[in-house]
CSV table of C-alpha atoms in Angstrom, one decimal:
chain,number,residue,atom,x,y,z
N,1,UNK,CA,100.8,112.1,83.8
N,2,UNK,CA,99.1,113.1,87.2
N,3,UNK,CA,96.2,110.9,86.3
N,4,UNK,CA,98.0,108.0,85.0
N,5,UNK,CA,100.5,108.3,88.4
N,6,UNK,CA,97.3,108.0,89.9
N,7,UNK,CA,95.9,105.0,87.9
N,8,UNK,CA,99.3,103.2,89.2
N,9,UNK,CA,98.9,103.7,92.9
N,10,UNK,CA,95.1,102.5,92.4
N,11,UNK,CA,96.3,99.5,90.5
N,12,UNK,CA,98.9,98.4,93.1
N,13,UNK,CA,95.9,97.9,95.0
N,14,UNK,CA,94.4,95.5,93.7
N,15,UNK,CA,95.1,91.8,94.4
N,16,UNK,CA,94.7,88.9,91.3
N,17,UNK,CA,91.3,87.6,91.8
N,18,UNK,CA,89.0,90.5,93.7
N,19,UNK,CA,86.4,92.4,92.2
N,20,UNK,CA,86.8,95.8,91.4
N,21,UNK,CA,84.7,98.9,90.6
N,22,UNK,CA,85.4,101.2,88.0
N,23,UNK,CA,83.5,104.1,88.3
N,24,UNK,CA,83.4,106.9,85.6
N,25,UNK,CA,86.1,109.1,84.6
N,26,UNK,CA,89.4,110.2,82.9
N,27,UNK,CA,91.4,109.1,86.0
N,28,UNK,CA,88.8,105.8,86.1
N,29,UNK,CA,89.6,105.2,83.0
N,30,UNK,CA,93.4,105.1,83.5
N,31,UNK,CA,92.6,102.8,86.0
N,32,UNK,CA,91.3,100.2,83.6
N,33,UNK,CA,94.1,100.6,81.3
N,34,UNK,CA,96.8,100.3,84.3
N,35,UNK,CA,95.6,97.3,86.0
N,36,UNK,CA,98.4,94.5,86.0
N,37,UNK,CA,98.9,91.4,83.3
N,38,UNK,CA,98.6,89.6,86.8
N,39,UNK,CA,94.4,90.6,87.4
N,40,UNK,CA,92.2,87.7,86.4
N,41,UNK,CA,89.1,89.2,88.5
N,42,UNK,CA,86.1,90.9,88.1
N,43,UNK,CA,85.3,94.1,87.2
N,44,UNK,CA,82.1,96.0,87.2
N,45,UNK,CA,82.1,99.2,85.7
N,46,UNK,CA,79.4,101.9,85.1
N,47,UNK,CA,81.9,103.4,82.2
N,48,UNK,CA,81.7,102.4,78.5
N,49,UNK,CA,85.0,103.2,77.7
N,50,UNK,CA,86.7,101.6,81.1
N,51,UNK,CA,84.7,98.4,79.2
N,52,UNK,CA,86.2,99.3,75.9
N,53,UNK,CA,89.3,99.3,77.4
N,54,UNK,CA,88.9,95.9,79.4
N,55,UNK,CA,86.8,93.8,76.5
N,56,UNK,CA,89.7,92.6,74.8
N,57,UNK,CA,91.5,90.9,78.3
N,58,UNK,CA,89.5,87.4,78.1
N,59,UNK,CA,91.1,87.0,81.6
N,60,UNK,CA,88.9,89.4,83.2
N,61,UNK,CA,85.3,89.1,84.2
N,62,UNK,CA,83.6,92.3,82.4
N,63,UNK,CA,80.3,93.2,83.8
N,64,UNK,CA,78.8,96.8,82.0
N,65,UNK,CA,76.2,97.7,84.1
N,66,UNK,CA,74.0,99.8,81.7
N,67,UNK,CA,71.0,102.3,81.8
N,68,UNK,CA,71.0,105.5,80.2
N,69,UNK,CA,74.4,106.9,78.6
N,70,UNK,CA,75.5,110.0,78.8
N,71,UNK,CA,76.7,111.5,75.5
N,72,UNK,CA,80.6,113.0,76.1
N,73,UNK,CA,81.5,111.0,78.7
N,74,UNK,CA,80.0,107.5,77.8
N,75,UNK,CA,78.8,107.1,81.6
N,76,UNK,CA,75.7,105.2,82.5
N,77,UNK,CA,73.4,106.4,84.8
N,78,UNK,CA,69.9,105.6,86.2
N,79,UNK,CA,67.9,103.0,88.1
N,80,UNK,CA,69.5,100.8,85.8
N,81,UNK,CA,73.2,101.3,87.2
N,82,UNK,CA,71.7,101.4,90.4
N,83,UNK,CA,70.0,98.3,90.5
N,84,UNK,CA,73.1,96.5,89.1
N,85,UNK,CA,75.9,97.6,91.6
N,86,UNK,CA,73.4,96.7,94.3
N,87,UNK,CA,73.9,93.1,92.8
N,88,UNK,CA,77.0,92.8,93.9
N,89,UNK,CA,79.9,93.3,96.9
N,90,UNK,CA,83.2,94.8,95.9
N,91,UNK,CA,86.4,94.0,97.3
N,92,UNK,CA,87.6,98.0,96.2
N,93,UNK,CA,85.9,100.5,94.2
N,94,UNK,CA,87.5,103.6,92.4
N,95,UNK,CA,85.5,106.3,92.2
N,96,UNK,CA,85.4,109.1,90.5
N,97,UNK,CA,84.8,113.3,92.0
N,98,UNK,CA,84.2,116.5,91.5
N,99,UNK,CA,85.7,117.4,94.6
N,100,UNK,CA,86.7,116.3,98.6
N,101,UNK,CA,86.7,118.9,101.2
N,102,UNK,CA,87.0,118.5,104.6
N,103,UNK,CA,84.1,119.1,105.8
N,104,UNK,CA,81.4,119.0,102.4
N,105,UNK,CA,83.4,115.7,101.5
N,106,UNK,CA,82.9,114.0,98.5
N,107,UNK,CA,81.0,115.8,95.9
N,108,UNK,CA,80.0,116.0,92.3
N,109,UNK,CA,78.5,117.7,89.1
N,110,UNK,CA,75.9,115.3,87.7
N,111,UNK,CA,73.2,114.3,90.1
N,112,UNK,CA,72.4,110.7,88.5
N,113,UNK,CA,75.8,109.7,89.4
N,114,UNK,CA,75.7,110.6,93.4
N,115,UNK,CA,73.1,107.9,93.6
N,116,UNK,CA,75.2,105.2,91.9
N,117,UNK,CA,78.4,106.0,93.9
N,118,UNK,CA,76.7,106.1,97.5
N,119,UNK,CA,75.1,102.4,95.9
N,120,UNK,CA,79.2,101.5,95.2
N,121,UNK,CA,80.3,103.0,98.3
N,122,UNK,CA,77.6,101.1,100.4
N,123,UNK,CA,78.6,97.5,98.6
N,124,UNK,CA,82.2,97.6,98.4
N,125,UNK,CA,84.8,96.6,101.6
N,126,UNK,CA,87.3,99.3,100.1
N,127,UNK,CA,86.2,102.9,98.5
N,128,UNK,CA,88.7,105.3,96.7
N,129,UNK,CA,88.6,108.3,95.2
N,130,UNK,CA,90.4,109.3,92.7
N,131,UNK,CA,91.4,113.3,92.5
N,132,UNK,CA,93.6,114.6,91.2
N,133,UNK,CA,95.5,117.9,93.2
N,134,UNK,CA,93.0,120.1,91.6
N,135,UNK,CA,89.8,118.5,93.2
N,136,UNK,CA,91.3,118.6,96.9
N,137,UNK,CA,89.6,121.7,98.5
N,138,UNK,CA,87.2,121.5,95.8
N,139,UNK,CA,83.1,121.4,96.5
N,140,UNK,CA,80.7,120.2,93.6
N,141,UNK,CA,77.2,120.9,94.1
N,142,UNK,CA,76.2,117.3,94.8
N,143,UNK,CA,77.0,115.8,98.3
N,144,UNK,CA,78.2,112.0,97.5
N,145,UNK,CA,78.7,111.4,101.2
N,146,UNK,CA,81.1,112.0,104.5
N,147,UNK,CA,84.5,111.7,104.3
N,148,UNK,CA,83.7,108.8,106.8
N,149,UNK,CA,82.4,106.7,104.1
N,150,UNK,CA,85.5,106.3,101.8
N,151,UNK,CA,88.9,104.1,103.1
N,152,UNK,CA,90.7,106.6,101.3
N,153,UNK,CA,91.7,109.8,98.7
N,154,UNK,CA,94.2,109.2,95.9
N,155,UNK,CA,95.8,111.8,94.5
N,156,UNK,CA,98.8,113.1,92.9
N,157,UNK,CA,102.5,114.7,93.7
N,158,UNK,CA,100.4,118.6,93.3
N,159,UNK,CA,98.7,118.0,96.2
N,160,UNK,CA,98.9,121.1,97.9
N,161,UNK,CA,100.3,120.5,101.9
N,162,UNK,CA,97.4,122.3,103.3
N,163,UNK,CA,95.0,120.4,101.0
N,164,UNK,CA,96.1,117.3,102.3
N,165,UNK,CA,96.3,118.6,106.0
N,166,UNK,CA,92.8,119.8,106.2
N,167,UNK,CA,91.4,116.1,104.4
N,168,UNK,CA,93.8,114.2,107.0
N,169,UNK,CA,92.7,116.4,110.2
N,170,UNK,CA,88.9,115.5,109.0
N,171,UNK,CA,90.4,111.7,109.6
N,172,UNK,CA,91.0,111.1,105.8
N,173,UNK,CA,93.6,108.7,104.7
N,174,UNK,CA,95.4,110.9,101.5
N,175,UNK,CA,97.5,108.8,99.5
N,176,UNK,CA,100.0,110.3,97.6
N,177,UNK,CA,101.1,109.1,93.6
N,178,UNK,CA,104.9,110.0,93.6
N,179,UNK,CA,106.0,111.9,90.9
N,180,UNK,CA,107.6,109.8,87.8
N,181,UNK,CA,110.0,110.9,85.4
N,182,UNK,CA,110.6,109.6,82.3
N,183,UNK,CA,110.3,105.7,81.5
N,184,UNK,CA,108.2,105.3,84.8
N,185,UNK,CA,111.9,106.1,87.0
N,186,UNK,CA,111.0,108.2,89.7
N,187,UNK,CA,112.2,111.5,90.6
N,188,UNK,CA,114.1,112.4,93.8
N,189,UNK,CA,115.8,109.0,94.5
């Protein structure tokens, strides 16, 4: 539920006609499946089930960008990928982490991704990233880039105060999913 609370607050972004990154991930992938009935962009995505998800909306403009795929995961990766989102100019990209600190910023696990997502962040008007609570304070071993780059962290009703202090004192916008209940009605009036 954190990651699909997520997915809707990414969603509500995104305006009928822009062209979108989806970057890989769980909480990516949510993203794909959350977008509104209203969407008749583009999308670009470096995730083969975020494609899946997408290839049977004729409405939408579905651009795989290929290279090598990792097993698990389905991401792909490379000079390939690369080249591809370097094609292009993004109204918003959704990215996915391994973590965002204050001061390390955005990080992650797998090095042939950090590549791709500084080429996403550096052609897109609009960068966010996806994290859930448990990624905030968090440091993967990869630097992606400054917390300077992104417009802003998404993340989910678990965000710890002081998580979301430190991120906003480093001059991070932290947006916050609110917590649903069941049937999508929100808790707390």
């Amino acid at each position: 539920p954190r990651k699909q609370a997520i997915a809707r607050l990414a969603a509500a972004l995104v305006e009928p006609a822009d062209t979108i990154v989806i970057d890989i991930g769980t909480t990516a992938l949510e993203v794909a499946r959350a977008l509104p009935e209203t969407f008749r962009g583009r999308v670009l995505t470096n995730s083969v089930p975020a494609a899946m998800t997408l290839a049977a909306r004729p409405e939408i403009d579905l651009l795989l960008c290929g290279g090598q795929v990792r097993p698990g995961d389905a991401a792909c990766h490379g000079a390939q990928a690369e080249a591809f989102f370097a094609d292009f100019y993004a109204d918003q990209a959704f990215l996915g982490s391994g973590g965002v600190h204050a001061q390390a910023g955005l990080t992650d696990y797998h090095p042939p991704e950090v590549a791709t997502r500084r080429t996403i962040i550096a052609h897109a008007a609009a960068s966010y990233v996806l994290a859930d609570s448990g990624k905030l304070g968090a440091i993967a071993v990869h630097r992606v880039c400054p917390l300077d780059a992104i417009t802003a962290v998404l993340t989910d009703h678990e965000a710890s105060t002081e998580a979301v202090d430190a991120l906003t004192a480093a001059g991070c916008r932290v947006n916050i999913a609110p917590e649903e209940g069941p049937r999508g009605v929100r808790g707390d009036g």
